[in-house]
């Protein structure tokens, strides 16, 4: 596969995300609100630790082994997404004369969903913990989905590194979606109505018009940056390459993901007397390491140090970038208003 | 050979002409998402309070709204380092277009043909529907009087946009009461009203950025402040310490620097104990306390009441108070027209003798009494027992708050929902007042934020300055008010109070208590508040006898026609099923007006389809200091189906009432005061003498904006183009004058500076921030001094305490049954419970559980999370009745006993006014038991 | 708007004309019943009209059956049955909505796509109706237009491939799904006229789709 000349990248700040899912809805309403796409949430926010979406995706496999060989993992089953929720509005509002007072509920019990474990914490009260993590396609530099596709239907664009389904026809004739087994993040989906694989397209039609992806532009928490990793002026570059405070998720999967996370801080634990116990963080370090690698320790102390500087009214470039006083700073080169970019 | 003719009915050729279409490709059609006819600015005419409102671009194609996306065109603040307000918005606003076209939309006027709530409907025409409503209005106005025509009003239409003008004008024209629903929501701030004399006090979100500490106390901004939340995160990165005080590890604790896990309803004890530490360690700001609060006012030791002029002479004033001036060493009358001390130094400590006709009495500065009270009852060790916190944490927190340069609070609509929420607010306010964290940039206390358009519309909407001007010209009380140093703010509150006492505005919570069976239930269960001294009905009778409280149509007169309008009272009210069983049978006609089916509509006799928020033009009359911009909605498309805007609907209804009255030969009716009203001319009253035609909804929106005194001056077309304009002041109107500060565009809104800097008196009896309430009822109930009281066992003696909060997923019930949003939840109601309580009841995550107490029971899915405090269960609100099995609504268990202290009146700041000082519903801490359904 | 008509020259054109007429008749049948439709149903005129076009379709196996058996109903009762069945529910149960998106998980995209189909062929929604684009009657009406244009193109000796492709794709991705869902809901012993009409429409569209796929004039799908 050709190397991208420029690589688009996202930085997601987990200290800003409040779990509101505006990104999920922005994406859903723009891209996946069609027949056969009920289970598709190219962008979603999961409560972490949690089983996520699709359920238990972190254990399904895929990506590459240490030697760089493709691993085919599991393909998520219907129940890992949960059954599509169809509701009985007409029975509720117009019960008619049959004497039944139906209540509004999914016609079939869904069993799971894109945000099923919302706000379900881990740990033990009062030292309980959780945080919100938005997830989208990583537009990997070594995309395992593309590697797995025997037909070459999935490609990585040279001009921006977006991983997309380039050949619908080849995709449609595929008997077994190996792409889904290849992707360790399970960010590629199958549309059973159109019989094709579908995935986050990086909001290409927007980016081509210099408009930021919907999830980025619509995020009221201002927690997602987009930009070219290779552009030294871009906040994305600074956070990932220069200051190294944004880390990839499960880099051990070997796909070289291009979504990076500012790891989450958390309030201190309490000891048995109910006093602050500063000896260990509320969010277990081992857990964060399992997501973001051993570098996470250093990043968290760096973040704390930078906040401390601000407390002392000293300068902190990292904090200034993370504060992003002007919202446009998050959008990289994609600053156009979509209504004016037809 | 035959001819084939093209017959089009639902479709039409564009520009009246059809031409050949030589090519077609499905792929091209599908990819053609970047194609629309026009984009207009708009927003969502719902009341999301702290979040109101967000400027959106609405994309329209061939008369269909395709999607919306934030406009994100808020201009930056002046400080280049301060975050701007972009992009605003949330997940609900970003899919409102789905609601327009979804199955919950009411398409046509509907008439009930079965029993109420049975779901048997007949589609009728607008003419038939309006005739039915008009006849019921005529019957009721003539038989029971116009006060029996009431609104189960909501927070939406009446307050939010200019489209609420129609119904308001109609009710006023008819002489029927307007409704005040704040305490029925539980959004009231009784403790703030008592202490500051007002509830409308709020800062802007960029103000948080300048604070040293944010106290998230009584709120969950991660859910309820979605467009504003980034300011918290950015402030934290700027060095501000974020502290979240809540029983559960709430979504707003996740990003805090410290979480303070308090027992449910114990917050007053925490705040009082912090106050104790602050006073004891002399960390309070003496100057602020001396000048701004009642703490230096002298209290008679033997009575516990303030020393007043009438203690010195017969006929002396009730509202002249004294302090001991340390500079002159003399008893000194506290200034009333200004807070300025003019060189005097009021004593905060000591004991003094003053001579009165009754002899020598001992008086002490209230601070002296307060500090003894706190030392006696609220040391950190004592408070630790109540709050479940370590005494060290209380002390540390107190010191940090006191030594911080500036602290702000984020406290949303929680305390009004606690039985003793007033006590909690009084105590929290004490912490802020002691530390002087008020009226400074980055140091503010916010209560009920609201930024109203101060505007005039025909005869209905008046600017505050117009009210003051006409009072100056025509109200005999005016000269006296000015003589006594009333500020404009105080004079406006006089008129608001008058609206209550004259029956022009009625508190719906009181109506449901009295006519909805909730008071009866409460009277049957005196054990729900063991602290109460007399039967609750005796308190109620006393409050009405003494004219402390008012209700239209009255204690013994039942409402007959109810408009469920701009809200959804059968979903909102507590004790839901009690209300349904008791209140509904009293009604001759229940009309529901909404764009969507909701619980109130399902029980209604007539359901009238309002158009959606994108189908009418409206200017937001209510905004927020949190983001000081006025918003508007451009009509994006024609009203769908048979729906119409509220303005037109009420113009047509007024016309129909006149028409039917004339046909039936009924010219007039009498109101409760015996004044005769004529039906003829009603339409003229509603349209302000024909100033706006029924189709001129935009004219109202336009004039509301153009006539406003407190927004930047741009023309209407420019405003429509931008969708937003900056507020330039709080204005002179009731909707925001309480914030009492100047607004400099581009600078943060810092409330109360007219008091802290300009030294304007507070609208309280003492003209100061007042912590001692020496009202007889407060004294009887032991609440004259700020105290903590345990939440009573409302609902019975059960082990678990039900709490809740505004939801992440819906503004009230407006999006609560939205398909996309339900998919991001579990498809229906969820109750969080602690891992410990679930384990002991053999309940697993996802189980259906039965929740019950003495009042009712319901079923719900359990979400088991260790974030929940053991002993607590949480249901975030706004689920519709019909989302529960058998329509057994979760609010049915909320006994909501009446707190008699909320009946108090006739004490300057404690009189019913809009949004406060009348009994409201409470639900936090309702006692329940939970078991696995079927177990 | 000017009237459009085409003289159907030749048997093939006649057949297309009949397909188009049937779409139009079905579309009228699913709109709120006017007095004319009621009369047509009652007197059997409506069934006869349908029967007349059915006989000249390029495929067999359809019948107008006993459309109009509710002759005992008054016009008002007939209309109230329509409302009960499709809008507010009746004694047999809740209503069977006639909007495609209500049966599709992805509502807005369904509506939007239908709208874009209309737009592509120079149509917009009638402003008098203030209805959604995905109402069954409008979708049937759209097929009426496409087949009308197909007939006209053929008579005029022009290329009709675009219409055939659109007919096939619109049926396949929209109208068939809607009719299948409606067919399921109106099943049972409800309002017989509409049960029959829905089943007729469903069968017709299935045959249409099969026919269009067989003749293959639409070319490969996108």
mmCIF file of N, CA, C and O in Angstrom, chain B residues 707-778:
data_model
loop_
_atom_site.group_PDB
_atom_site.id
_atom_site.type_symbol
_atom_site.label_atom_id
_atom_site.label_comp_id
_atom_site.label_asym_id
_atom_site.label_seq_id
_atom_site.Cartn_x
_atom_site.Cartn_y
_atom_site.Cartn_z
ATOM 1 N N UNK B 707 -37.569 46.568 19.599
ATOM 2 C CA UNK B 707 -37.975 47.418 20.721
ATOM 3 C C UNK B 707 -37.189 47.145 22.005
ATOM 4 O O UNK B 707 -37.466 47.754 23.035
ATOM 5 N N UNK B 708 -36.262 46.209 21.920
ATOM 6 C CA UNK B 708 -35.543 45.841 23.145
ATOM 7 C C UNK B 708 -34.498 46.884 23.498
ATOM 8 O O UNK B 708 -33.839 47.443 22.621
ATOM 9 N N UNK B 709 -34.362 47.110 24.800
ATOM 10 C CA UNK B 709 -33.434 48.150 25.259
ATOM 11 C C UNK B 709 -32.048 47.596 25.555
ATOM 12 O O UNK B 709 -31.122 48.362 25.739
ATOM 13 N N UNK B 710 -31.928 46.276 25.631
ATOM 14 C CA UNK B 710 -30.670 45.731 26.168
ATOM 15 C C UNK B 710 -29.930 44.808 25.213
ATOM 16 O O UNK B 710 -29.296 43.851 25.644
ATOM 17 N N UNK B 711 -30.067 45.060 23.903
ATOM 18 C CA UNK B 711 -29.273 44.301 22.930
ATOM 19 C C UNK B 711 -28.626 45.264 21.954
ATOM 20 O O UNK B 711 -29.052 46.416 21.818
ATOM 21 N N UNK B 712 -27.606 44.769 21.260
ATOM 22 C CA UNK B 712 -26.941 45.665 20.316
ATOM 23 C C UNK B 712 -27.913 46.057 19.208
ATOM 24 O O UNK B 712 -28.793 45.290 18.840
ATOM 25 N N UNK B 713 -27.729 47.256 18.736
ATOM 26 C CA UNK B 713 -28.666 47.814 17.771
ATOM 27 C C UNK B 713 -28.277 47.413 16.358
ATOM 28 O O UNK B 713 -27.448 48.050 15.735
ATOM 29 N N UNK B 714 -28.883 46.359 15.882
ATOM 30 C CA UNK B 714 -28.708 46.026 14.474
ATOM 31 C C UNK B 714 -30.093 45.878 13.888
ATOM 32 O O UNK B 714 -31.068 45.701 14.630
ATOM 33 N N UNK B 715 -30.203 45.968 12.568
ATOM 34 C CA UNK B 715 -31.559 45.891 12.034
ATOM 35 C C UNK B 715 -32.014 44.446 11.951
ATOM 36 O O UNK B 715 -31.232 43.496 12.092
ATOM 37 N N UNK B 716 -33.293 44.275 11.747
ATOM 38 C CA UNK B 716 -33.924 42.951 11.810
ATOM 39 C C UNK B 716 -33.317 41.990 10.800
ATOM 40 O O UNK B 716 -33.045 40.832 11.101
ATOM 41 N N UNK B 717 -33.080 42.490 9.577
ATOM 42 C CA UNK B 717 -32.566 41.601 8.547
ATOM 43 C C UNK B 717 -31.170 41.102 8.912
ATOM 44 O O UNK B 717 -30.834 39.947 8.697
ATOM 45 N N UNK B 718 -30.402 41.987 9.488
ATOM 46 C CA UNK B 718 -29.059 41.565 9.888
ATOM 47 C C UNK B 718 -29.127 40.541 11.019
ATOM 48 O O UNK B 718 -28.362 39.585 11.055
ATOM 49 N N UNK B 719 -30.046 40.770 11.927
ATOM 50 C CA UNK B 719 -30.231 39.837 13.031
ATOM 51 C C UNK B 719 -30.644 38.466 12.493
ATOM 52 O O UNK B 719 -30.121 37.427 12.914
ATOM 53 N N UNK B 720 -31.561 38.469 11.532
ATOM 54 C CA UNK B 720 -31.996 37.202 10.935
ATOM 55 C C UNK B 720 -30.824 36.491 10.257
ATOM 56 O O UNK B 720 -30.695 35.280 10.316
ATOM 57 N N UNK B 721 -30.003 37.294 9.625
ATOM 58 C CA UNK B 721 -28.847 36.750 8.918
ATOM 59 C C UNK B 721 -27.845 36.125 9.897
ATOM 60 O O UNK B 721 -27.325 35.055 9.665
ATOM 61 N N UNK B 722 -27.599 36.815 11.008
ATOM 62 C CA UNK B 722 -26.615 36.345 11.992
ATOM 63 C C UNK B 722 -27.201 35.332 12.963
ATOM 64 O O UNK B 722 -26.502 34.451 13.440
ATOM 65 N N UNK B 723 -28.465 35.510 13.276
ATOM 66 C CA UNK B 723 -29.110 34.600 14.233
ATOM 67 C C UNK B 723 -28.821 34.956 15.679
ATOM 68 O O UNK B 723 -29.443 34.405 16.589
ATOM 69 N N UNK B 724 -27.877 35.827 15.906
ATOM 70 C CA UNK B 724 -27.522 36.218 17.275
ATOM 71 C C UNK B 724 -27.203 37.705 17.324
ATOM 72 O O UNK B 724 -26.861 38.309 16.313
ATOM 73 N N UNK B 725 -27.335 38.263 18.508
ATOM 74 C CA UNK B 725 -26.849 39.621 18.771
ATOM 75 C C UNK B 725 -26.435 39.647 20.235
ATOM 76 O O UNK B 725 -26.929 38.869 21.051
ATOM 77 N N UNK B 726 -25.538 40.522 20.547
ATOM 78 C CA UNK B 726 -25.043 40.572 21.924
ATOM 79 C C UNK B 726 -26.016 41.304 22.842
ATOM 80 O O UNK B 726 -26.607 42.305 22.441
ATOM 81 N N UNK B 727 -26.120 40.821 24.039
ATOM 82 C CA UNK B 727 -26.785 41.608 25.077
ATOM 83 C C UNK B 727 -25.855 42.739 25.500
ATOM 84 O O UNK B 727 -24.635 42.566 25.564
ATOM 85 N N UNK B 728 -26.454 43.895 25.774
ATOM 86 C CA UNK B 728 -25.646 45.033 26.205
ATOM 87 C C UNK B 728 -25.977 45.457 27.634
ATOM 88 O O UNK B 728 -25.386 46.392 28.159
ATOM 89 N N UNK B 729 -26.931 44.769 28.213
ATOM 90 C CA UNK B 729 -27.285 45.115 29.581
ATOM 91 C C UNK B 729 -28.279 44.111 30.119
ATOM 92 O O UNK B 729 -28.810 43.280 29.367
ATOM 93 N N UNK B 730 -28.509 44.168 31.434
ATOM 94 C CA UNK B 730 -29.526 43.279 31.979
ATOM 95 C C UNK B 730 -30.910 43.865 31.714
ATOM 96 O O UNK B 730 -31.915 43.194 31.861
ATOM 97 N N UNK B 731 -30.921 45.127 31.311
ATOM 98 C CA UNK B 731 -32.204 45.759 31.028
ATOM 99 C C UNK B 731 -32.889 46.175 32.298
ATOM 100 O O UNK B 731 -32.327 46.106 33.403
ATOM 101 N N UNK B 732 -34.115 46.612 32.127
ATOM 102 C CA UNK B 732 -34.850 47.122 33.281
ATOM 103 C C UNK B 732 -35.985 46.187 33.634
ATOM 104 O O UNK B 732 -36.831 46.509 34.448
ATOM 105 N N UNK B 733 -36.000 45.019 32.982
ATOM 106 C CA UNK B 733 -37.162 44.149 33.142
ATOM 107 C C UNK B 733 -36.970 43.069 34.185
ATOM 108 O O UNK B 733 -35.858 42.745 34.589
ATOM 109 N N UNK B 734 -38.105 42.526 34.592
ATOM 110 C CA UNK B 734 -38.173 41.483 35.594
ATOM 111 C C UNK B 734 -37.342 40.266 35.192
ATOM 112 O O UNK B 734 -36.811 39.556 36.035
ATOM 113 N N UNK B 735 -37.212 40.022 33.872
ATOM 114 C CA UNK B 735 -36.578 38.781 33.429
ATOM 115 C C UNK B 735 -35.089 38.707 33.766
ATOM 116 O O UNK B 735 -34.523 37.637 33.766
ATOM 117 N N UNK B 736 -34.437 39.861 33.984
ATOM 118 C CA UNK B 736 -33.019 39.732 34.305
ATOM 119 C C UNK B 736 -32.467 40.814 35.210
ATOM 120 O O UNK B 736 -31.292 40.779 35.534
ATOM 121 N N UNK B 737 -33.296 41.710 35.680
ATOM 122 C CA UNK B 737 -32.735 42.809 36.462
ATOM 123 C C UNK B 737 -32.069 42.306 37.737
ATOM 124 O O UNK B 737 -31.150 42.934 38.263
ATOM 125 N N UNK B 738 -32.507 41.131 38.214
ATOM 126 C CA UNK B 738 -31.938 40.572 39.447
ATOM 127 C C UNK B 738 -30.434 40.376 39.382
ATOM 128 O O UNK B 738 -29.758 40.381 40.407
ATOM 129 N N UNK B 739 -29.909 40.197 38.196
ATOM 130 C CA UNK B 739 -28.473 40.009 38.041
ATOM 131 C C UNK B 739 -27.710 41.299 38.366
ATOM 132 O O UNK B 739 -26.520 41.284 38.666
ATOM 133 N N UNK B 740 -28.418 42.410 38.352
ATOM 134 C CA UNK B 740 -27.917 43.727 38.799
ATOM 135 C C UNK B 740 -26.437 43.984 38.522
ATOM 136 O O UNK B 740 -25.638 44.087 39.440
ATOM 137 N N UNK B 741 -26.138 44.080 37.230
ATOM 138 C CA UNK B 741 -24.782 44.491 36.865
ATOM 139 C C UNK B 741 -24.820 45.094 35.471
ATOM 140 O O UNK B 741 -25.758 44.866 34.722
ATOM 141 N N UNK B 742 -23.807 45.859 35.158
ATOM 142 C CA UNK B 742 -23.663 46.331 33.784
ATOM 143 C C UNK B 742 -23.096 45.197 32.955
ATOM 144 O O UNK B 742 -22.373 44.344 33.470
ATOM 145 N N UNK B 743 -23.443 45.214 31.690
ATOM 146 C CA UNK B 743 -22.855 44.217 30.797
ATOM 147 C C UNK B 743 -22.034 44.953 29.748
ATOM 148 O O UNK B 743 -22.547 45.826 29.049
ATOM 149 N N UNK B 744 -20.766 44.610 29.689
ATOM 150 C CA UNK B 744 -19.910 45.178 28.660
ATOM 151 C C UNK B 744 -19.707 44.087 27.618
ATOM 152 O O UNK B 744 -19.164 43.028 27.929
ATOM 153 N N UNK B 745 -20.197 44.318 26.400
ATOM 154 C CA UNK B 745 -20.035 43.277 25.379
ATOM 155 C C UNK B 745 -18.583 42.828 25.256
ATOM 156 O O UNK B 745 -17.680 43.668 25.224
ATOM 157 N N UNK B 746 -18.408 41.519 25.253
ATOM 158 C CA UNK B 746 -17.059 40.976 25.139
ATOM 159 C C UNK B 746 -16.377 40.735 26.470
ATOM 160 O O UNK B 746 -15.308 40.155 26.542
ATOM 161 N N UNK B 747 -17.013 41.190 27.546
ATOM 162 C CA UNK B 747 -16.461 40.973 28.885
ATOM 163 C C UNK B 747 -17.369 40.000 29.625
ATOM 164 O O UNK B 747 -18.549 39.892 29.307
ATOM 165 N N UNK B 748 -16.832 39.302 30.619
ATOM 166 C CA UNK B 748 -17.706 38.377 31.358
ATOM 167 C C UNK B 748 -18.816 39.108 32.120
ATOM 168 O O UNK B 748 -18.637 40.258 32.522
ATOM 169 N N UNK B 749 -19.935 38.417 32.275
ATOM 170 C CA UNK B 749 -21.033 38.958 33.074
ATOM 171 C C UNK B 749 -20.748 38.624 34.533
ATOM 172 O O UNK B 749 -20.568 37.455 34.889
ATOM 173 N N UNK B 750 -20.669 39.643 35.352
ATOM 174 C CA UNK B 750 -20.357 39.465 36.775
ATOM 175 C C UNK B 750 -21.533 40.001 37.587
ATOM 176 O O UNK B 750 -21.691 41.209 37.732
ATOM 177 N N UNK B 751 -22.384 39.107 38.077
ATOM 178 C CA UNK B 751 -23.618 39.562 38.707
ATOM 179 C C UNK B 751 -23.373 40.279 40.038
ATOM 180 O O UNK B 751 -22.348 40.087 40.686
ATOM 181 N N UNK B 752 -24.345 41.064 40.402
ATOM 182 C CA UNK B 752 -24.448 41.733 41.713
ATOM 183 C C UNK B 752 -23.480 42.899 41.899
ATOM 184 O O UNK B 752 -23.344 43.411 43.006
ATOM 185 N N UNK B 753 -22.829 43.355 40.846
ATOM 186 C CA UNK B 753 -21.892 44.471 41.056
ATOM 187 C C UNK B 753 -22.626 45.771 41.379
ATOM 188 O O UNK B 753 -22.024 46.678 41.934
ATOM 189 N N UNK B 754 -23.905 45.879 41.015
ATOM 190 C CA UNK B 754 -24.620 47.088 41.431
ATOM 191 C C UNK B 754 -24.713 47.158 42.960
ATOM 192 O O UNK B 754 -24.819 48.224 43.527
ATOM 193 N N UNK B 755 -24.669 45.990 43.579
ATOM 194 C CA UNK B 755 -24.669 45.979 45.046
ATOM 195 C C UNK B 755 -23.243 46.125 45.583
ATOM 196 O O UNK B 755 -22.984 46.937 46.450
ATOM 197 N N UNK B 756 -22.347 45.306 45.019
ATOM 198 C CA UNK B 756 -20.998 45.292 45.597
ATOM 199 C C UNK B 756 -20.216 46.562 45.249
ATOM 200 O O UNK B 756 -19.400 47.014 46.036
ATOM 201 N N UNK B 757 -20.475 47.131 44.063
ATOM 202 C CA UNK B 757 -19.696 48.315 43.674
ATOM 203 C C UNK B 757 -20.500 49.608 43.792
ATOM 204 O O UNK B 757 -20.007 50.610 44.284
ATOM 205 N N UNK B 758 -21.753 49.537 43.326
ATOM 206 C CA UNK B 758 -22.570 50.753 43.324
ATOM 207 C C UNK B 758 -23.294 50.951 44.651
ATOM 208 O O UNK B 758 -23.923 51.959 44.891
ATOM 209 N N UNK B 759 -23.249 49.891 45.466
ATOM 210 C CA UNK B 759 -23.842 49.926 46.816
ATOM 211 C C UNK B 759 -25.371 50.026 46.803
ATOM 212 O O UNK B 759 -25.978 50.533 47.757
ATOM 213 N N UNK B 760 -26.000 49.571 45.729
ATOM 214 C CA UNK B 760 -27.472 49.492 45.727
ATOM 215 C C UNK B 760 -27.910 48.501 46.796
ATOM 216 O O UNK B 760 -27.321 47.426 46.917
ATOM 217 N N UNK B 761 -28.943 48.829 47.546
ATOM 218 C CA UNK B 761 -29.423 47.858 48.533
ATOM 219 C C UNK B 761 -30.014 46.609 47.868
ATOM 220 O O UNK B 761 -30.469 46.661 46.731
ATOM 221 N N UNK B 762 -29.958 45.517 48.596
ATOM 222 C CA UNK B 762 -30.602 44.279 48.122
ATOM 223 C C UNK B 762 -32.103 44.375 48.374
ATOM 224 O O UNK B 762 -32.536 45.023 49.337
ATOM 225 N N UNK B 763 -32.898 43.721 47.570
ATOM 226 C CA UNK B 763 -34.354 43.788 47.773
ATOM 227 C C UNK B 763 -34.825 42.862 48.890
ATOM 228 O O UNK B 763 -35.656 41.980 48.676
ATOM 229 N N UNK B 764 -34.247 43.028 50.068
ATOM 230 C CA UNK B 764 -34.675 42.233 51.222
ATOM 231 C C UNK B 764 -35.172 43.184 52.303
ATOM 232 O O UNK B 764 -34.959 44.398 52.221
ATOM 233 N N UNK B 765 -35.755 42.613 53.327
ATOM 234 C CA UNK B 765 -36.269 43.425 54.433
ATOM 235 C C UNK B 765 -35.155 44.271 55.044
ATOM 236 O O UNK B 765 -35.342 45.444 55.353
ATOM 237 N N UNK B 766 -33.984 43.667 55.199
ATOM 238 C CA UNK B 766 -32.873 44.397 55.813
ATOM 239 C C UNK B 766 -32.053 45.158 54.792
ATOM 240 O O UNK B 766 -31.073 45.818 55.143
ATOM 241 N N UNK B 767 -32.429 45.033 53.515
ATOM 242 C CA UNK B 767 -31.712 45.655 52.404
ATOM 243 C C UNK B 767 -30.290 45.102 52.275
ATOM 244 O O UNK B 767 -29.411 45.739 51.702
ATOM 245 N N UNK B 768 -30.056 43.981 52.887
ATOM 246 C CA UNK B 768 -28.735 43.355 52.847
ATOM 247 C C UNK B 768 -28.907 41.871 52.547
ATOM 248 O O UNK B 768 -30.022 41.359 52.583
ATOM 249 N N UNK B 769 -27.805 41.224 52.240
ATOM 250 C CA UNK B 769 -27.844 39.767 52.121
ATOM 251 C C UNK B 769 -28.239 39.266 53.505
ATOM 252 O O UNK B 769 -27.554 39.568 54.485
ATOM 253 N N UNK B 770 -29.329 38.552 53.575
ATOM 254 C CA UNK B 770 -29.945 38.338 54.885
ATOM 255 C C UNK B 770 -29.966 36.867 55.274
ATOM 256 O O UNK B 770 -30.590 36.051 54.606
ATOM 257 N N UNK B 771 -29.303 36.570 56.376
ATOM 258 C CA UNK B 771 -29.249 35.176 56.818
ATOM 259 C C UNK B 771 -30.170 34.885 57.996
ATOM 260 O O UNK B 771 -30.512 33.742 58.242
ATOM 261 N N UNK B 772 -30.549 35.916 58.721
ATOM 262 C CA UNK B 772 -31.496 35.701 59.826
ATOM 263 C C UNK B 772 -32.891 36.055 59.320
ATOM 264 O O UNK B 772 -33.126 37.183 58.893
ATOM 265 N N UNK B 773 -33.767 35.087 59.346
ATOM 266 C CA UNK B 773 -35.122 35.322 58.868
ATOM 267 C C UNK B 773 -36.035 35.243 60.088
ATOM 268 O O UNK B 773 -36.433 34.153 60.521
ATOM 269 N N UNK B 774 -36.359 36.394 60.656
ATOM 270 C CA UNK B 774 -37.121 36.356 61.911
ATOM 271 C C UNK B 774 -38.630 36.421 61.668
ATOM 272 O O UNK B 774 -39.358 37.086 62.391
ATOM 273 N N UNK B 775 -39.060 35.711 60.662
ATOM 274 C CA UNK B 775 -40.483 35.557 60.357
ATOM 275 C C UNK B 775 -41.069 34.552 61.346
ATOM 276 O O UNK B 775 -40.409 33.585 61.731
ATOM 277 N N UNK B 776 -42.308 34.768 61.750
ATOM 278 C CA UNK B 776 -42.902 33.914 62.791
ATOM 279 C C UNK B 776 -42.906 32.439 62.410
ATOM 280 O O UNK B 776 -42.674 31.559 63.238
ATOM 281 N N UNK B 777 -43.194 32.149 61.138
ATOM 282 C CA UNK B 777 -43.257 30.756 60.720
ATOM 283 C C UNK B 777 -41.863 30.116 60.734
ATOM 284 O O UNK B 777 -41.698 28.965 61.141
ATOM 285 N N UNK B 778 -40.885 30.877 60.313
ATOM 286 C CA UNK B 778 -39.507 30.373 60.351
ATOM 287 C C UNK B 778 -39.083 30.095 61.786
ATOM 288 O O UNK B 778 -38.392 29.122 62.065
#
